XYZ file of C-alpha atoms in Angstrom:
480
model
C 107.370 21.402 128.210
C 105.543 19.743 125.377
C 105.757 23.097 123.124
C 109.712 23.699 124.064
C 110.027 19.437 123.008
C 108.263 20.123 119.930
C 110.459 23.348 118.811
C 113.745 21.500 119.722
C 112.688 18.431 117.417
C 111.610 20.603 114.858
C 115.168 22.885 114.916
C 116.910 19.207 115.309
C 114.947 18.023 111.907
C 115.850 21.322 110.172
C 119.775 21.301 110.695
C 119.374 17.741 109.899
C 117.769 18.460 106.675
C 120.320 21.446 105.753
C 123.318 19.153 106.332
C 122.023 17.058 103.860
C 120.682 19.371 100.816
C 122.919 22.304 101.526
C 126.359 20.804 102.465
C 128.803 23.855 101.587
C 127.086 26.598 103.333
C 129.972 28.229 105.260
C 132.599 27.942 102.171
C 134.259 30.680 100.648
C 131.923 33.658 99.419
C 131.688 33.799 95.089
C 133.821 36.561 93.546
C 132.058 40.004 93.004
C 129.466 40.008 90.389
C 126.725 41.906 88.415
C 123.278 40.647 88.154
C 120.326 41.928 85.994
C 116.999 40.385 86.564
C 118.682 36.718 88.186
C 121.198 36.784 85.133
C 125.237 37.265 85.444
C 126.427 39.891 83.518
C 130.282 40.290 83.015
C 131.706 43.568 84.087
C 135.115 44.697 82.408
C 136.044 46.416 85.279
C 135.216 44.475 88.890
C 132.612 46.181 91.253
C 134.755 48.176 94.029
C 133.925 50.107 96.966
C 134.581 53.770 97.136
C 134.783 55.603 100.262
C 132.197 53.327 101.051
C 130.001 53.484 98.108
C 129.432 50.936 95.630
C 130.492 51.866 92.160
C 129.579 49.786 88.970
C 130.458 50.170 85.496
C 127.887 52.505 83.714
C 128.533 51.043 80.391
C 127.646 47.519 80.754
C 124.831 48.220 82.518
C 123.136 50.721 80.066
C 123.853 48.940 77.123
C 122.292 45.544 78.630
C 119.117 47.444 79.236
C 119.305 48.877 75.760
C 120.816 52.569 76.144
C 123.030 54.166 73.886
C 126.415 55.049 75.445
C 128.867 57.756 73.897
C 132.030 59.298 75.241
C 132.558 63.076 74.507
C 136.847 63.332 74.925
C 136.714 66.756 75.181
C 134.744 67.427 77.830
C 135.299 64.100 79.738
C 131.206 63.408 79.462
C 129.440 60.341 79.172
C 126.483 60.578 77.540
C 123.608 57.846 77.849
C 120.558 57.870 75.718
C 117.401 55.408 75.105
C 113.984 55.249 76.448
C 113.045 58.714 76.540
C 116.068 59.797 78.592
C 119.789 61.564 78.175
C 121.512 61.091 81.390
C 125.044 62.939 81.496
C 127.786 62.138 83.831
C 131.120 64.151 83.854
C 134.109 62.407 85.264
C 135.163 64.065 88.505
C 131.563 65.482 88.766
C 129.200 65.064 91.942
C 126.392 66.460 89.692
C 124.979 64.939 86.609
C 121.748 65.443 84.630
C 118.535 63.122 83.816
C 116.682 64.887 81.225
C 118.596 68.460 81.805
C 117.628 67.888 85.312
C 120.556 68.312 87.891
C 120.891 65.565 90.298
C 123.307 64.940 93.106
C 125.854 62.166 93.021
C 126.921 60.364 96.354
C 130.485 59.953 94.495
C 132.010 61.308 91.643
C 132.183 59.063 88.553
C 135.730 57.954 87.574
C 137.638 56.005 85.205
C 139.348 52.788 85.940
C 140.667 50.402 83.076
C 139.037 52.435 80.715
C 135.459 51.976 82.129
C 133.261 54.734 83.605
C 132.437 53.740 87.281
C 129.748 55.129 89.018
C 127.195 54.830 92.193
C 125.056 52.065 92.602
C 122.374 54.129 93.715
C 122.799 56.309 90.489
C 122.312 53.780 87.917
C 118.872 52.758 90.318
C 117.646 56.484 90.484
C 118.461 57.116 86.652
C 117.290 53.973 85.035
C 114.232 53.068 87.355
C 115.987 49.930 88.677
C 115.505 48.517 92.042
C 118.795 47.734 93.455
C 120.702 45.567 96.330
C 124.214 45.267 97.413
C 124.979 41.950 98.879
C 128.163 42.782 101.144
C 129.088 39.245 102.077
C 129.573 38.734 98.710
C 130.303 41.683 97.135
C 127.813 41.398 94.571
C 125.003 43.454 92.969
C 121.440 42.442 91.987
C 119.367 45.085 89.811
C 116.105 44.240 88.651
C 114.060 45.992 86.085
C 110.718 47.627 86.697
C 107.487 45.252 86.689
C 104.339 45.500 88.216
C 105.752 46.158 91.813
C 105.168 42.875 93.532
C 108.894 42.423 93.819
C 110.546 42.520 97.230
C 111.917 46.211 97.605
C 115.499 46.059 98.843
C 116.838 48.613 101.198
C 119.056 51.145 99.528
C 122.428 50.873 99.725
C 124.105 53.112 102.270
C 121.099 53.608 104.432
C 121.960 51.178 106.840
C 118.753 48.862 106.406
C 116.456 51.038 108.762
C 113.671 50.512 106.419
C 112.324 53.357 106.316
C 109.193 53.923 104.200
C 107.583 50.198 105.163
C 106.687 50.654 108.775
C 108.723 47.802 110.053
C 112.019 49.911 111.176
C 114.248 48.327 113.485
C 111.109 47.920 116.124
C 110.908 44.659 118.291
C 109.041 42.157 116.140
C 105.310 41.869 118.032
C 105.638 38.882 120.017
C 102.136 37.444 119.083
C 103.718 37.145 115.089
C 105.364 33.673 114.368
C 108.814 33.474 113.878
C 110.719 32.361 110.920
C 113.760 30.717 112.111
C 115.781 29.468 108.897
C 115.744 28.486 105.413
C 117.290 26.337 103.161
C 117.171 25.541 98.970
C 118.284 22.217 97.590
C 116.983 19.817 95.273
C 114.874 22.323 93.477
C 112.863 22.717 97.035
C 112.569 25.779 99.470
C 112.317 24.447 102.684
C 111.216 27.446 105.453
C 111.657 26.770 109.190
C 108.981 28.318 111.641
C 107.850 28.410 115.219
C 104.498 26.436 114.097
C 102.900 25.995 110.742
C 101.481 29.036 109.014
C 99.335 29.200 105.679
C 101.303 30.542 102.626
C 100.202 32.470 100.148
C 101.728 31.531 96.608
C 101.829 33.995 93.474
C 103.234 32.949 90.304
C 104.425 36.300 88.139
C 105.899 36.429 84.874
C 108.362 39.051 83.207
C 110.640 37.971 85.021
C 109.317 34.452 86.146
C 109.543 34.315 89.838
C 107.562 32.378 92.704
C 106.250 34.697 95.710
C 105.568 32.899 98.995
C 104.057 35.365 101.360
C 103.805 34.075 104.890
C 101.032 35.854 107.040
C 101.232 37.018 110.718
C 105.164 36.417 110.720
C 108.161 37.960 111.280
C 111.958 37.131 111.519
C 113.286 35.805 114.494
C 116.818 37.706 115.464
C 118.466 34.739 115.327
C 117.408 34.573 111.377
C 118.467 38.404 111.531
C 121.610 38.059 112.831
C 122.559 34.840 110.571
C 121.777 36.726 107.517
C 123.085 40.263 108.472
C 119.852 41.724 108.027
C 117.589 44.226 110.121
C 114.069 43.983 110.330
C 113.599 46.036 107.507
C 116.005 44.850 105.124
C 116.149 42.245 102.372
C 118.593 39.266 102.246
C 119.506 37.377 98.502
C 120.814 33.635 98.441
C 122.448 32.848 94.828
C 121.691 29.796 94.024
C 123.849 27.319 92.127
C 123.899 24.016 90.742
C 119.706 24.128 90.130
C 119.557 25.769 86.714
C 115.495 26.288 87.290
C 116.276 28.797 89.816
C 118.378 31.694 90.104
C 118.481 32.842 93.140
C 116.387 33.294 96.514
C 115.090 37.051 98.187
C 113.548 37.235 101.703
C 112.220 40.572 103.191
C 109.765 41.566 105.864
C 107.535 42.577 102.856
C 104.964 43.936 105.285
C 104.436 44.613 109.011
C 102.973 41.187 109.520
C 104.527 39.283 106.468
C 107.800 38.106 105.850
C 108.112 37.415 101.679
C 109.988 34.741 100.145
C 110.597 35.112 96.157
C 112.319 32.763 94.210
C 113.870 34.005 90.847
C 113.395 31.439 88.221
C 114.923 30.936 85.027
C 111.445 30.015 83.335
C 107.554 29.455 84.532
C 107.489 26.941 87.211
C 104.986 24.970 89.215
C 105.043 24.867 92.974
C 104.048 22.320 95.041
C 103.686 22.859 99.008
C 103.955 20.556 101.955
C 103.622 20.927 105.371
C 105.163 18.757 108.532
C 102.765 19.798 111.114
C 105.831 21.196 113.114
C 106.467 24.523 111.264
C 108.407 23.392 108.527
C 106.719 23.895 105.004
C 108.225 22.895 101.724
C 108.117 24.418 98.514
C 109.228 21.840 95.468
C 109.551 23.614 92.253
C 109.120 22.073 88.784
C 109.306 23.119 85.175
C 105.680 24.000 83.660
C 104.566 21.167 81.210
C 104.753 23.812 78.234
C 108.128 25.280 79.123
C 111.445 24.438 78.477
C 111.758 24.937 74.851
C 108.434 23.117 73.954
C 106.923 24.382 70.831
C 103.894 26.465 71.458
C 101.340 26.356 68.172
C 100.708 29.642 66.866
C 97.730 31.014 66.523
C 96.379 31.777 63.005
C 93.746 35.004 62.748
C 92.127 35.521 59.416
C 94.215 32.144 58.767
C 97.624 34.040 58.575
C 100.609 33.738 60.678
C 101.752 37.008 61.828
C 105.219 37.617 62.355
C 106.909 40.780 63.469
C 110.604 41.720 62.175
C 112.478 43.896 63.615
C 115.263 45.771 62.305
C 117.297 47.134 65.025
C 118.707 50.476 65.913
C 117.643 53.607 63.233
C 117.971 57.404 62.589
C 120.474 58.633 65.426
C 120.891 55.269 66.905
C 123.674 53.949 64.494
C 124.087 50.745 65.915
C 127.794 49.163 65.439
C 129.666 51.203 63.254
C 132.111 48.624 60.763
C 135.941 49.252 60.025
C 134.790 50.823 56.920
C 132.586 53.550 58.648
C 129.391 51.533 57.743
C 126.393 51.254 60.286
C 124.486 48.660 61.619
C 121.508 50.417 61.333
C 121.812 50.385 57.513
C 122.709 46.452 57.608
C 119.682 45.511 59.791
C 117.376 47.698 57.736
C 118.577 45.854 54.208
C 118.580 42.488 55.718
C 114.903 42.982 57.000
C 113.680 44.289 53.938
C 114.823 41.428 52.104
C 113.395 39.016 54.358
C 109.737 40.984 54.535
C 109.986 40.916 50.600
C 110.170 37.069 50.533
C 107.694 36.536 53.108
C 104.685 38.966 51.766
C 104.983 37.149 48.119
C 103.338 33.666 50.616
C 99.742 34.502 51.292
C 99.790 32.534 54.580
C 101.579 35.226 56.425
C 100.652 38.756 57.381
C 104.074 40.585 57.938
C 104.791 43.442 60.026
C 108.007 45.857 59.894
C 108.778 47.605 63.114
C 110.728 50.206 61.084
C 110.674 50.357 57.257
C 112.991 53.335 56.696
C 115.660 55.096 58.588
C 113.535 55.848 61.466
C 114.130 55.479 65.546
C 112.042 53.546 67.828
C 112.435 52.974 71.449
C 112.902 49.391 72.675
C 109.352 49.570 74.313
C 107.902 50.514 71.286
C 108.973 47.753 69.131
C 107.529 45.630 71.751
C 104.288 46.861 72.077
C 104.009 47.104 68.189
C 104.201 43.083 68.893
C 101.998 42.353 71.490
C 99.375 45.137 70.215
C 99.256 42.654 67.174
C 99.232 39.278 69.382
C 101.674 37.995 66.552
C 102.636 34.855 66.397
C 106.350 35.296 66.345
C 109.115 38.106 67.086
C 112.164 38.160 64.986
C 114.676 40.949 65.478
C 117.761 41.351 63.264
C 121.432 42.790 64.151
C 124.866 42.920 63.347
C 127.089 42.344 66.150
C 130.325 43.964 67.265
C 133.378 43.179 69.659
C 136.480 44.966 70.791
C 138.442 42.377 69.487
C 138.737 42.455 65.280
C 139.127 38.371 65.532
C 135.735 37.749 66.983
C 133.493 36.411 63.918
C 130.290 34.498 63.427
C 126.618 33.813 63.849
C 124.624 33.716 66.922
C 121.037 33.026 67.940
C 119.370 34.738 71.133
C 116.476 33.839 72.999
C 115.338 34.421 76.773
C 111.892 33.179 77.544
C 111.564 29.088 77.525
C 108.752 29.456 74.791
C 111.339 30.961 72.519
C 114.275 28.696 72.901
C 112.393 25.710 70.439
C 112.325 28.572 67.673
C 115.872 29.466 68.050
C 117.271 26.077 68.162
C 115.038 25.663 64.634
C 116.165 29.209 63.318
C 120.001 28.784 63.943
C 120.304 25.863 61.716
C 118.483 27.756 59.049
C 120.398 30.601 59.744
C 124.122 29.360 59.507
C 123.151 27.932 56.146
C 122.573 31.266 55.166
C 125.491 33.268 56.841
C 127.887 30.360 55.902
C 130.025 31.848 59.242
C 131.345 30.644 62.505
C 128.604 28.988 64.444
C 128.815 30.915 67.749
C 125.416 29.087 69.057
C 122.420 29.658 70.279
C 122.312 31.513 73.473
C 120.114 32.909 76.245
C 120.414 36.983 76.105
C 118.513 39.029 78.908
C 117.780 41.236 75.967
C 114.562 43.694 76.094
C 112.769 42.869 72.756
C 113.126 39.233 73.309
C 112.320 39.565 77.266
C 108.800 41.304 76.935
C 107.719 40.416 73.942
C 104.463 37.882 74.799
C 105.236 35.312 71.731
C 108.177 33.476 70.772
C 111.013 35.891 70.070
C 114.545 35.729 68.892
C 117.002 38.006 68.295
C 119.561 36.949 65.173
C 123.220 38.381 65.446
C 123.842 37.908 61.711
C 127.657 38.481 61.653
C 130.513 40.842 63.208
C 130.734 44.191 61.707
C 133.761 44.542 63.925
C 135.551 41.794 61.773
C 136.851 42.753 58.241
C 135.905 39.115 56.485
C 132.306 39.107 58.049
C 131.741 42.888 57.528
C 132.498 42.093 53.489
C 130.363 39.628 53.344
C 127.283 41.049 55.423
C 126.895 44.175 52.770
C 127.287 41.767 49.925
C 123.732 41.792 48.160
C 123.746 37.918 47.381
C 124.570 37.203 51.326
C 121.729 39.055 52.193
C 119.334 37.414 49.853
C 120.846 34.117 50.716
C 120.172 34.964 54.692
C 116.807 35.916 53.880
C 115.681 33.005 52.251
C 117.140 30.726 55.006
C 115.526 33.443 57.905
C 112.156 32.275 55.731
C 112.854 28.693 55.532
C 113.576 28.398 59.484
C 109.989 30.542 60.116
C 108.276 28.037 58.180
C 110.390 24.671 59.689
C 109.025 26.111 63.320
C 105.802 26.590 62.361
C 105.642 22.880 60.624
C 104.937 24.599 56.781
C 106.637 23.194 54.041
């Protein structure tokens, strides 16, 4: 009788907490969305279901991951290449090829509104992504490969049987502590269990996340029913209103371990509290070194090592301007001018990922910088858009350690380009996501805009930009 009373009080306390910190549960689901590593991606065509298979626009996913996408009109073939892969998809065909190896599609690729849509499962298999489909919100979640510690979702279309993880739909072990519910609010994840357990917490980066393992636990039947899961499936709850956190994922990670993952916007600290009656609370907060604080660089041999990355190269032309001039050529011209200035200053050791018209995979560009343990990474690009009216200069960062560098650089870059200020933006781009040092990507101007393009290939413009990029680097490092 005492145990039942204790559980009733814990449940009552949790429901009260739920009402306070998460008052909007039960409201209408958000519009269908696509997320990559927790970041929202705008799609030209809506995510759809065709014959019960989830279909997503292949171009937006491929290009976000750094792949090049070509369309062969005569053969109605979509060709995707990059990262040592060549993927060929023929419209209305149930077969595709990956590096010349034929694979079967659940549903043929088709064109809608000018976009090619392909089965979600194929995206995961061909690009090495972990995929998840949230049917309640009609949203797709994609996760790039890391060290394998993420929760593995049930592949769409399997019905959530949990095959391969030993859990399946077996009756939960009665000796395991049941996870009854959870809620996230005020930057705190609250998990309600039958009784307290000792959680194991792991902090991971690239992408940043907090992993919480609850040993000797399983989900209660009420939990599974509430979140529409089988005991081997994964659930996801998108978090809004809290910029530190993007979403919370949860699954029966091992047969006797429930795992929660807090996908964060940057590195976080976590504080754990227990109420003694089964309510665990995990308060997350920004690390003192995060949130855009300048990180003092190291100076091996008395010099700052800066890697300059001219985007694209060789068969990868990048954007092509209205005058048929290529982004790869502009990127190299601009990068060489920056390097020439910096090499005259003996305080710097300057390394270029390419100094001629050669091709490097995105991973190779990252490896150069990381192997050197560089102090800074700067990638140079020209922008492009479907609308010829788009113009101006943008600066991108991804990791919090890079934001201060981006803010400083953008002020100087605008003095160099003297183009429209399109702002400093966070972008989930491979070369600035996976480099370990402060790294930024500069979109100098739009090759698709007549005025921007004419200036970008002007020698005086490039020299002025080079001087201001160098000034931005020195300003960030506190050098005169």
